[in-house]
């Protein structure tokens, strides 16, 4: 691998430029598109060279569980986009969450988390970590005083997602970061719903950011991936060795797909959010829709925080019809919008959280989280906005 001087940004490139060129490291062949290095390992010229590389005295790759040239390009492009000190890719978003938490926690530590979490994150915090002596407290994180009240001398990590799934509630990242730091803890933010285009948790005071690259970063429903971003010290002291020794590595093939996804990330997310805003406005004026939740609308209950911490709305719209039967009738009547559970895809996708992503929750807990039987979560794709509006309006007629 060589890195010509033009590969190294001498100026601070703006995000759209980083998304296309950031992190590119060309081989001596000078290929235009990023090369895919489907290799488990690397050959050393001499025994001495192998020794030096293993000792960390010479640069270079050793083994793809540790690092791989294609994966390294993806990590560097993500690092530049996020404005982080260091980035590490993982096999999936959940591998990123698990690594970000496990690498810094030990028996006796305590975690405080916003109660509305992606269900696998909830499993890690409330079921898995306690088996290893890490206790947790779940709070309604939209009320800042609840974070403070849950802090103990053992609290090491505060964890949250914002906007949340599926009710698109907002948590004030800067305020929670302040509480975390005052208590000697770190704030970890799952930034999947906001995307790196609309929200920069590190700039707001968070210590670690994670993504499921499966969502908007691929954006075309092809492969799984994840990434953890933080400062160099956190990666060097905690994450690096954890990933190297436990092995949730991203495949070079997936890294290549995701690098190509990043090239169009901003275009896609901005177009999806524009269409989502339009759909939200149309649904809000529809007689059969009782409620619309959209972070870009003035009637979002937390519009003030959104204006402070997000630079765009969302590619998702959540809305409510009368009940489960109405939600199912609407879902089944759609022609373009697919019934599925991914999000951030080029294809528009509708999910009924109460019977799919959140069916594991007890009904009382679903009610407490505001997830009703008539609630639907729409991930807006890249189709023509008018076609999507028509698809929904025609389907709403049968509700
Ligand atoms: C999808 C998702 C994850 C998990 O990502 P995978 O790539 O499916 O493992 C974690 N958090 C949020 C908010 C997600 O939407």
Coordinates of C-alpha atoms and ligand atoms in Angstrom, one line a residue:
X1 CA 0.0 0.0 0.0
X2 CA 1.3 3.4 -0.9
X3 CA -0.2 6.7 0.0
X4 CA 0.5 9.4 -2.4
X5 CA 0.5 12.9 -1.1
X6 CA -2.9 13.6 -2.7
X7 CA -4.4 10.9 -0.5
X8 CA -3.5 12.8 2.6
X9 CA -5.8 15.8 3.2
X10 CA -3.6 18.8 3.7
X11 CA -6.6 21.1 4.2
X12 CA -9.7 20.3 6.2
X13 CA -11.9 18.9 3.5
X14 CA -15.6 19.5 3.9
X15 CA -17.8 16.4 4.6
X16 CA -18.9 15.7 1.1
X17 CA -15.3 15.6 -0.1
X18 CA -14.3 13.3 2.8
X19 CA -17.1 11.0 2.0
X20 CA -15.7 10.4 -1.5
X21 CA -11.9 10.7 -0.9
X22 CA -11.3 10.3 2.8
X23 CA -9.1 7.5 3.9
X24 CA -8.3 6.3 0.3
X25 CA -5.0 4.4 0.3
X26 CA -4.0 3.2 -3.2
X27 CA -1.7 0.3 -4.0
X28 CA 1.3 0.8 -6.3
X29 CA -1.1 0.0 -9.2
X30 CA -2.9 3.3 -8.7
X31 CA -6.4 1.9 -8.9
X32 CA -9.2 4.6 -9.0
X33 CA -11.8 2.7 -6.9
X34 CA -10.9 1.4 -3.5
X35 CA -9.3 -2.0 -3.7
X36 CA -10.9 -5.0 -1.9
X37 CA -8.3 -7.0 -0.1
X38 CA -9.9 -10.3 0.5
X39 CA -7.0 -11.8 2.3
X40 CA -6.7 -13.3 5.8
X41 CA -3.0 -12.4 6.2
X42 CA 0.1 -10.9 4.7
X43 CA 3.5 -12.1 3.5
X44 CA 6.8 -10.9 5.0
X45 CA 9.9 -10.5 2.9
X46 CA 12.1 -11.9 5.7
X47 CA 11.9 -13.4 9.1
X48 CA 13.3 -10.1 10.4
X49 CA 10.5 -8.2 8.8
X50 CA 7.9 -10.4 10.5
X51 CA 9.6 -10.0 13.8
X52 CA 9.7 -6.2 13.5
X53 CA 6.0 -6.0 12.4
X54 CA 4.9 -8.2 15.4
X55 CA 6.9 -6.1 17.7
X56 CA 5.2 -3.0 16.3
X57 CA 8.5 -1.6 15.2
X58 CA 7.6 -1.6 11.5
X59 CA 4.3 -0.5 10.0
X60 CA 2.2 -2.9 8.0
X61 CA -0.6 -5.4 8.2
X62 CA -0.4 -8.7 10.0
X63 CA -3.7 -10.5 10.1
X64 CA -7.2 -9.4 9.1
X65 CA -8.7 -10.0 12.5
X66 CA -6.4 -7.2 13.7
X67 CA -6.6 -4.9 10.6
X68 CA -7.1 -5.1 6.9
X69 CA -6.3 -2.5 4.2
X70 CA -9.9 -2.2 2.9
X71 CA -11.3 -2.1 6.5
X72 CA -8.7 0.5 7.4
X73 CA -9.9 2.7 4.5
X74 CA -13.5 2.5 5.8
X75 CA -12.4 3.2 9.4
X76 CA -10.4 6.3 8.3
X77 CA -13.3 7.6 6.1
X78 CA -15.7 7.2 9.1
X79 CA -13.1 8.9 11.4
X80 CA -12.9 11.9 9.2
X81 CA -16.6 12.2 8.7
X82 CA -17.3 12.0 12.5
X83 CA -14.3 14.2 13.5
X84 CA -13.1 11.5 15.8
X85 CA -9.6 10.7 17.0
X86 CA -9.9 7.0 16.1
X87 CA -12.4 4.5 14.6
X88 CA -12.7 0.8 14.6
X89 CA -15.0 -1.3 12.4
X90 CA -16.9 -4.3 13.6
X91 CA -18.9 -7.1 12.0
X92 CA -22.3 -5.5 12.9
X93 CA -23.8 -2.7 14.8
X94 CA -24.4 -5.0 17.8
X95 CA -20.8 -6.1 17.8
X96 CA -19.9 -2.3 18.0
X97 CA -22.3 -1.8 21.0
X98 CA -21.0 -4.9 22.8
X99 CA -17.4 -3.9 22.2
X100 CA -17.9 -0.3 23.2
X101 CA -19.4 -1.3 26.5
X102 CA -17.5 -4.5 27.4
X103 CA -14.0 -3.1 26.6
X104 CA -14.4 -0.5 29.4
X105 CA -16.5 -2.2 32.0
X106 CA -15.6 -4.6 34.8
X107 CA -17.5 -6.4 37.6
X108 CA -18.7 -3.9 40.2
X109 CA -19.3 -1.1 37.6
X110 CA -22.7 0.5 37.0
X111 CA -24.4 1.6 33.8
X112 CA -27.2 4.2 33.4
X113 CA -29.1 3.9 30.1
X114 CA -32.1 5.6 28.5
X115 CA -34.9 3.0 28.7
X116 CA -36.0 3.2 25.1
X117 CA -33.2 1.2 23.5
X118 CA -32.8 -1.0 20.4
X119 CA -33.9 -4.3 21.8
X120 CA -30.5 -6.0 21.4
X121 CA -28.9 -3.1 23.3
X122 CA -31.5 -3.6 26.0
X123 CA -30.5 -7.3 26.2
X124 CA -26.8 -6.4 26.6
X125 CA -27.5 -3.8 29.3
X126 CA -30.2 -5.5 31.3
X127 CA -29.4 -9.2 30.8
X128 CA -25.8 -9.9 29.6
X129 CA -23.8 -7.3 31.6
X130 CA -25.4 -8.2 35.0
X131 CA -24.2 -11.8 34.5
X132 CA -20.7 -10.4 34.7
X133 CA -21.4 -8.2 37.7
X134 CA -22.1 -5.0 35.9
X135 CA -25.4 -3.5 37.2
X136 CA -27.6 -1.1 35.4
X137 CA -30.4 1.4 35.9
X138 CA -32.8 2.4 33.1
X139 CA -34.2 5.9 33.2
X140 CA -36.6 8.1 31.2
X141 CA -33.6 9.9 29.7
X142 CA -35.7 12.7 28.2
X143 CA -35.9 14.2 31.7
X144 CA -32.3 15.2 32.6
X145 CA -32.8 15.1 36.4
X146 CA -33.3 11.3 36.0
X147 CA -29.8 10.8 34.8
X148 CA -28.4 12.7 37.8
X149 CA -30.6 10.8 40.2
X150 CA -29.4 7.4 38.9
X151 CA -25.6 8.2 39.2
X152 CA -23.7 6.2 41.8
X153 CA -19.9 6.2 42.7
X154 CA -19.7 3.0 40.6
X155 CA -21.3 4.5 37.5
X156 CA -18.8 4.2 34.6
X157 CA -21.0 4.5 31.5
X158 CA -24.1 6.4 30.4
X159 CA -25.7 5.0 27.3
X160 CA -28.4 6.4 25.0
X161 CA -29.9 6.5 21.6
X162 CA -31.4 9.7 20.2
X163 CA -33.8 10.0 18.3
X164 CA -35.2 6.8 19.8
X165 CA -36.8 3.8 18.1
X166 CA -39.7 4.0 17.3
X167 CA -41.1 7.0 19.1
X168 CA -38.4 9.4 17.9
X169 CA -37.9 11.0 21.3
X170 CA -34.9 13.2 21.8
X171 CA -32.3 13.1 24.6
X172 CA -30.2 16.2 25.3
X173 CA -26.7 14.8 24.5
X174 CA -24.8 17.8 25.9
X175 CA -26.6 17.8 29.2
X176 CA -26.1 14.1 29.7
X177 CA -22.4 14.4 28.8
X178 CA -22.0 17.0 31.5
X179 CA -23.6 14.7 34.1
X180 CA -21.4 11.8 33.0
X181 CA -18.2 13.8 33.2
X182 CA -19.1 15.3 36.6
X183 CA -19.5 11.8 37.9
X184 CA -16.3 10.5 36.3
X185 CA -18.2 8.4 33.7
X186 CA -18.2 8.2 29.9
X187 CA -21.2 8.9 27.6
X188 CA -21.7 6.3 24.8
X189 CA -24.2 7.4 22.1
X190 CA -25.8 5.0 19.6
X191 CA -26.2 7.5 16.7
X192 CA -27.9 5.3 14.1
X193 CA -31.2 7.1 13.8
X194 CA -29.6 10.6 13.5
X195 CA -26.9 9.5 11.1
X196 CA -23.4 11.2 11.1
X197 CA -24.9 13.7 8.7
X198 CA -27.5 15.2 11.1
X199 CA -25.9 14.8 14.5
X200 CA -22.3 14.8 15.9
X201 CA -22.3 13.4 19.4
X202 CA -18.6 13.9 20.0
X203 CA -18.9 17.6 19.3
X204 CA -21.7 17.7 21.9
X205 CA -19.6 16.1 24.6
X206 CA -20.1 12.4 24.1
X207 CA -17.0 10.1 24.6
X208 CA -17.9 7.2 22.3
X209 CA -20.2 7.0 19.3
X210 CA -21.4 3.8 17.6
X211 CA -23.2 3.1 14.4
X212 CA -24.8 0.1 12.8
X213 CA -23.4 0.6 9.3
X214 CA -26.1 -1.8 8.2
X215 CA -28.5 1.1 8.1
X216 CA -27.9 4.4 6.3
X217 CA -24.1 3.9 5.8
X218 CA -24.8 0.9 3.5
X219 CA -28.2 2.4 2.7
X220 CA -28.9 -0.3 0.1
X221 CA -29.8 -3.2 2.3
X222 CA -26.8 -5.4 1.3
X223 CA -24.6 -6.1 4.3
X224 CA -24.0 -5.8 8.1
X225 CA -21.4 -3.6 9.6
X226 CA -20.7 -1.5 12.6
X227 CA -18.2 1.1 13.8
X228 CA -17.0 2.6 17.1
X229 CA -15.6 6.1 17.2
X230 CA -13.8 7.9 20.0
X231 CA -10.5 9.6 20.9
X232 CA -7.2 7.9 20.4
X233 CA -6.7 7.2 24.1
X234 CA -10.0 5.3 24.5
X235 CA -9.2 3.2 21.5
X236 CA -5.6 2.5 22.6
X237 CA -6.4 1.9 26.2
X238 CA -9.6 -0.1 25.9
X239 CA -11.0 -0.9 22.5
X240 CA -8.0 -1.9 20.4
X241 CA -7.0 -4.9 22.4
X242 CA -10.6 -6.0 23.0
X243 CA -11.3 -6.2 19.3
X244 CA -8.0 -7.7 18.4
X245 CA -8.3 -10.6 20.9
X246 CA -12.1 -11.3 20.7
X247 CA -12.4 -11.0 16.9
X248 CA -15.7 -9.3 15.9
X249 CA -13.9 -8.1 12.8
X250 CA -15.6 -6.6 9.7
X251 CA -15.1 -8.5 6.5
X252 CA -13.1 -6.7 3.9
X253 CA -15.9 -7.4 1.4
X254 CA -18.4 -5.6 3.6
X255 CA -15.9 -2.7 4.2
X256 CA -15.7 -2.3 0.5
X257 CA -19.5 -2.2 0.1
X258 CA -19.7 0.3 3.0
X259 CA -17.0 2.6 1.5
X260 CA -19.0 2.8 -1.6
X261 CA -22.1 3.5 0.5
X262 CA -20.3 6.4 2.2
X263 CA -19.7 8.1 -1.1
X264 CA -23.5 8.7 -1.5
X265 CA -24.4 8.9 2.2
X266 CA -25.0 12.7 2.4
X267 CA -27.0 12.8 -0.9
X268 CA -29.2 9.9 0.2
X269 CA -29.8 11.0 3.8
X270 CA -30.7 14.6 2.7
X271 CA -33.1 13.4 0.0
X272 CA -34.7 10.8 2.4
X273 CA -35.2 13.5 5.1
X274 CA -36.7 15.9 2.6
X275 CA -39.2 13.3 1.4
X276 CA -39.8 12.3 5.0
X277 CA -40.7 15.8 6.0
X278 CA -43.1 16.1 3.1
X279 CA -44.7 12.8 4.1
X280 CA -45.0 13.8 7.7
X281 CA -46.8 17.0 6.8
X282 CA -49.2 15.1 4.5
X283 CA -49.9 12.5 7.2
X284 CA -50.4 15.2 9.8
X285 CA -53.3 16.6 7.8
X286 CA -55.0 13.2 7.2
X287 CA -58.2 12.4 8.9
X288 CA -57.3 8.8 9.6
X289 CA -53.9 9.6 11.1
X290 CA -54.3 10.4 14.8
X291 CA -50.6 11.4 15.5
X292 CA -47.4 12.1 13.6
X293 CA -44.0 12.2 15.2
X294 CA -41.3 13.8 13.1
X295 CA -38.2 15.5 14.5
X296 CA -38.2 18.1 11.7
X297 CA -41.7 19.4 12.5
X298 CA -42.5 22.4 14.8
X299 CA -45.0 20.3 16.7
X300 CA -42.4 17.7 17.9
X301 CA -42.5 18.0 21.7
X302 CA -38.7 18.6 21.9
X303 CA -38.3 20.9 18.9
X304 CA -36.0 23.1 21.1
X305 CA -33.4 20.4 21.7
X306 CA -33.6 19.3 18.1
X307 CA -32.8 22.8 16.9
X308 CA -29.7 22.8 19.2
X309 CA -28.3 19.4 18.6
X310 CA -29.4 18.2 15.1
X311 CA -28.7 19.8 11.7
X312 CA -31.6 17.9 10.0
X313 CA -34.8 16.1 10.8
X314 CA -34.9 12.4 10.2
X315 CA -35.3 9.8 7.5
X316 CA -38.0 8.2 9.6
X317 CA -41.6 9.1 10.3
X318 CA -43.6 7.5 13.0
X319 CA -47.4 7.8 12.9
X320 CA -50.5 6.3 14.4
X321 CA -53.8 5.0 13.0
X322 CA -56.8 3.8 15.1
X323 CA -55.6 0.3 16.2
X324 CA -53.7 -2.8 15.2
X325 CA -56.3 -3.9 12.7
X326 CA -56.1 -0.5 10.9
X327 CA -52.3 -0.6 11.0
X328 CA -52.3 -4.1 9.4
X329 CA -54.8 -3.1 6.8
X330 CA -52.8 -0.1 5.8
X331 CA -49.5 -2.1 5.7
X332 CA -51.1 -4.8 3.5
X333 CA -52.5 -2.3 1.1
X334 CA -49.2 -0.7 0.2
X335 CA -47.7 -1.2 -3.2
X336 CA -44.3 0.5 -3.2
X337 CA -43.5 0.6 0.6
X338 CA -42.3 -2.8 1.8
X339 CA -43.1 -4.4 5.2
X340 CA -39.8 -5.0 6.8
X341 CA -37.6 -3.9 9.7
X342 CA -34.4 -2.4 8.2
X343 CA -34.1 1.4 8.1
X344 CA -32.1 3.9 6.1
X345 CA -32.5 1.8 3.0
X346 CA -33.0 3.1 -0.6
X347 CA -36.3 1.2 -0.4
X348 CA -39.1 2.6 1.8
X349 CA -39.9 0.3 4.6
X350 CA -42.9 0.2 7.1
X351 CA -42.7 -1.7 10.4
X352 CA -45.4 -2.3 13.1
X353 CA -43.2 -2.1 16.2
X354 CA -45.8 -3.5 18.7
X355 CA -45.8 -6.9 16.9
X356 CA -42.3 -7.0 15.5
X357 CA -39.3 -5.1 16.9
X358 CA -40.9 -4.4 20.3
X359 CA -43.1 -7.6 20.7
X360 CA -40.6 -8.9 23.3
X361 CA -41.7 -6.1 25.7
X362 CA -44.5 -6.6 28.1
X363 CA -47.7 -4.7 27.1
X364 CA -47.4 -2.4 30.2
X365 CA -43.8 -1.5 29.2
X366 CA -44.8 -0.8 25.6
X367 CA -47.6 1.5 26.9
X368 CA -45.1 3.2 29.2
X369 CA -42.8 3.8 26.2
X370 CA -45.7 5.2 24.2
X371 CA -45.7 2.3 21.6
X372 CA -49.3 1.9 20.7
X373 CA -51.1 -0.9 18.8
X374 CA -51.8 1.6 15.9
X375 CA -48.2 2.9 15.7
X376 CA -46.3 2.5 12.4
X377 CA -42.6 3.4 11.7
X378 CA -41.8 4.4 8.2
X379 CA -38.2 4.5 7.0
X380 CA -38.3 6.7 3.9
X381 CA -36.3 5.6 0.9
X382 CA -35.2 7.2 -2.4
X383 CA -38.4 6.7 -4.4
X384 CA -40.2 9.7 -5.8
X385 CA -41.9 11.6 -3.0
X386 CA -45.2 11.9 -4.9
X387 CA -45.3 8.1 -5.4
X388 CA -44.8 7.5 -1.7
X389 CA -47.4 10.0 -0.7
X390 CA -49.9 8.4 -3.1
X391 CA -49.0 4.9 -1.9
X392 CA -49.8 5.9 1.7
X393 CA -53.0 7.9 0.7
X394 CA -54.4 5.0 -1.3
X395 CA -53.6 2.5 1.5
X396 CA -55.2 4.9 4.1
X397 CA -58.5 4.7 2.2
X398 CA -58.9 1.1 3.3
X399 CA -58.2 1.9 7.0
Ligands
LIG1 C1 -29.9 -1.8 13.8 C2 -29.5 -1.1 15.0 C3 -28.5 -1.6 15.9 C4 -27.8 -2.9 15.6 O1 -27.2 -3.0 14.4 P1 -26.9 -4.3 13.5 O2 -26.1 -3.9 12.4 O3 -28.3 -4.9 13.1 O4 -26.2 -5.3 14.5 C5 -28.2 -0.9 17.0 N1 -28.8 0.2 17.4 C6 -29.7 0.8 16.6 C7 -30.4 2.1 17.0 C8 -30.1 0.1 15.4 O5 -31.1 0.7 14.6

